[in-house]
Steps between C-alpha positions, in 0.01 A plus 500: 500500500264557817768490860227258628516244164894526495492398901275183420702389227786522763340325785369243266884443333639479885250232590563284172902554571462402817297188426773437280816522710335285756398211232837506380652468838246256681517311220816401586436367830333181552372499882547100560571636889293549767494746800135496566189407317441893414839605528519656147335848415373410153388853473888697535513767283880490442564861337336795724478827294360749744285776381770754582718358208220398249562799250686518178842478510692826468844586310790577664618893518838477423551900455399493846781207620756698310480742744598323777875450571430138528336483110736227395416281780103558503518459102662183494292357777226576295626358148576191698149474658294564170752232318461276756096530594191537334294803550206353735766388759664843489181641611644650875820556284269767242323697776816592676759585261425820370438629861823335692723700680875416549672762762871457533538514940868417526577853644193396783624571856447140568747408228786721570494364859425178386212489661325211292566206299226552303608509116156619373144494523194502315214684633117390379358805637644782289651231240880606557802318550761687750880360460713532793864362354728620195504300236242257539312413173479189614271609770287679271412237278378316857326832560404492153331149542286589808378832284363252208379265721267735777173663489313641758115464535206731613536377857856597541587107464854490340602174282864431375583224350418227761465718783239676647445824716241776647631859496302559842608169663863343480419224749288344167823498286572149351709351250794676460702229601431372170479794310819607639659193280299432205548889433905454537506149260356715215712792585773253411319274274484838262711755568760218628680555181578886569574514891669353756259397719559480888207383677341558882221215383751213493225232620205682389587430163618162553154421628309682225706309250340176680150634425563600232612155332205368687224763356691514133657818404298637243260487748625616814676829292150596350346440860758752643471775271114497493546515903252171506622383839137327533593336127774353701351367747254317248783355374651353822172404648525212207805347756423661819261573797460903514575549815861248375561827261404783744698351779797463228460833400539647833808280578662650209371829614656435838843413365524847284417684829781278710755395292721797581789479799414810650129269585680186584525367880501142560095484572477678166764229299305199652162676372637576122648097506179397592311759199728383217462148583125565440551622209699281316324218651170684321701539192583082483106445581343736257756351205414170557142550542529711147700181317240258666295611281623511164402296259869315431666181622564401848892520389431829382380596816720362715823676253333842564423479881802342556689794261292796706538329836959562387457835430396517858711303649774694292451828680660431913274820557217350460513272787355159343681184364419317212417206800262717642329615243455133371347438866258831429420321162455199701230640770332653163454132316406373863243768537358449110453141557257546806306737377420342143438208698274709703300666184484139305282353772 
C-alpha cells in the first residue's frame, strides 16, 4: 500500500479516536456551573498526537535489551507496559525503545566522592538513562517511565509526561513539579510489587494523586504517556480559569525546586507555607467545581466533596483543615450564586 494512503488512513483513525475519547469523557460531565458566559472551550481536542509520533507502531528489539546488563529490568518494564496499555498510547514508548541507552555511572568521580544525590537521569537528547547509585532498579523503572513518556520535536521542544522544556532555553522549563510525581505513583503503582520504593517526590505524588482522582485515571495515565500536557489542560479548564492551572503548576514547580534543607531559611519556609496552601486550596476548588457538575444528587455531592475535602485535611502537610476548605467551598457557592444571578437577567 502507497506510504501516502497508509498515512491518511492513520490521520483519519487518530481523529475518529480522538472524537471518541472526548465523547466518552465529556459525556460524563454535565456543566450545570458557571464561571463565565464563554468560559468553556467547546472546541478542546483532548488527545494531542503530534506529527513526530504519528507513525506505525514498532516492535520491541529484545536481542538488543539482552545485551544490556540491565535486560531483566528493561524487559519487564516493557511486558508490564504492553500488558497494561494499548499500542496508540505507547506511541513515545515505541520510538524510543530500541534506541535507549542505559550506562551504569556508579564508578563517576562525582559518586565516589559523593558528590551528588542524584540516583539517575534520563536524558531526551541522546535518549539515555545514566544511573549514579548501586542497586537501584527502582530508579530505573522511574527512568524507565520518563523514556516512554518523552519525545522531542523539530524545534528542539522536549515533552515528558506533563512537563515541558526547550533544549536551547531552560528558563522555559515547566511542569516537572508534576511530572516529578505522577512519574513516581506509577513507578509504584507497577513495579510497586517488585521494589522497595523510597521516594524524593513525597508531596509531588500526593498532589498528582489529587488530580488524578479529579481528571479519572484512565485518563490522566493515557494523557501522560502520550506527553499531552495541553490534553490536560483541556481537561482542567472544565473546573478552572487557565491562568488557576498555570499558576498551580508553577507552585508545584516551586516546591520541587525548594523543598530541600540545604534551600530552606526562614524567608524561604514562609514562601513554601504560603505555595502549598495554594495548592491545596486549588485542589478543594477544582474538586468541587468538577462534582458541581455531575449529574447525581445533591447528597451525592455533598458525600464526595465532603470525602475529598478529608483526604486533605488528612495530610498536616498540606496546610488546610477540613474548616477551611468548607470556607473555600463556601466563597465558591457565594461566588456561583452572583454570577448566575448575573447571566439570568
Amino acid at each position: 500500500m502507497p506510504l501516502g494512503i497508509v498515512s491518511s488512513l492513520l490521520h483519519l483513525f487518530v481523529s475518529i479516536y480522538t472524537f471518541y475519547v472526548v465523547f466518552k469523557v465529556s459525556d460524563k460531565i454535565k456543566t450545570n456551573y458557571k464561571f463565565d458566559k464563554d468560559f468553556f472551550d467547546k472546541n478542546v481536542v483532548m488527545i494531542h498526537l503530534p506529527k513526530e509520533l504519528l507513525v506505525e507502531s514498532k516492535s520491541i528489539d529484545f536481542d538488543r535489551i539482552n545485551e544490556n546488563k540491565f535486560k531483566d529490568t528493561i524487559t519487564y518494564f516493557c511486558v508490564v507496559l504492553t500488558n497494561h496499555f494499548d499500542r496508540d498510547t505507547l506511541n513515545c514508548f515505541y520510538q524510543n525503545i530500541n534506541s535507549l541507552i542505559v550506562k551504569d555511572n556508579i564508578d563517576s568521580l562525582d559518586d565516589l566522592f559523593n558528590l551528588t544525590d542524584t540516583l539517575g537521569i534520563y536524558y531526551n537528547q541522546d535518549n539515555s538513562i545514566k544511573l549514579y547509585k548501586k542497586n537501584k532498579r527502582a530508579t530505573l523503572y522511574h527512568e524507565l517511565f520518563h523514556m516512554a513518556s518523552s519525545y522531542v520535536d523539530n524545534n528542539n521542544n522536549i515533552f515528558s509526561g506533563f512537563s515541558y522544556s526547550n533544549q536551547n532555553d531552560d528558563s522555559k522549563d515547566f511542569g516537572d513539579g508534576l511530572n516529578e510525581g505522577y512519574t513516581d505513583l506509577l513507578t509504584k503503582r507497577y513495579f510497586g510489587n517488585v521494589e522497595v520504593f523510597e521516594s524524593d517526590y513525597d508531596f509531588e505524588i500526593l498532589i498528582a494523586s489529587f488530580i488524578e482522582e479529579i481528571v479519572e485515571k484512565d485518563v490522566m495515565e493515557k494523557l501522560y504517556l502520550t506527553a499531552d500536557f495541553q490534553g490536560l489542560m483541556g481537561i482542567l479548564k472544565r473546573y478552572a480559569y487557565e491562568d488557576e492551572i498555570r499558576i498551580f503548576i508553577k507552585d508545584l514547580d516551586f516546591v520541587l525546586k525548594y523543598n530541600d534543607e540545604n534551600k530552606l531559611n526562614k524567608k524561604n519556609i514562609k514562601i513554601l507555607n504560603e505555595v502549598i496552601k495554594n495548592i491545596s486550596e486549588f485542589l478543594v476548588r477544582t474538586n468541587y467545581r468538577k462534582v458541581s457538575m455531575m449529574d447525581v444528587s445533591d447528597d451525592v455531592k455533598k458525600r464526595l466533596i465532603n470525602s475529598f475535602n478529608r483526604k486533605i485535611d488528612k495530610h498536616p502537610g498540606l496546610l488546610l483543615s477540613l474548616d477551611g476548605a468548607n470556607k473555600i467551598i463556601e466563597k465558591e457557592i457565594e461566588r456561583n450564586t452572583l454570577i448566575n444571578g448575573y447571566y439570568s437577567r
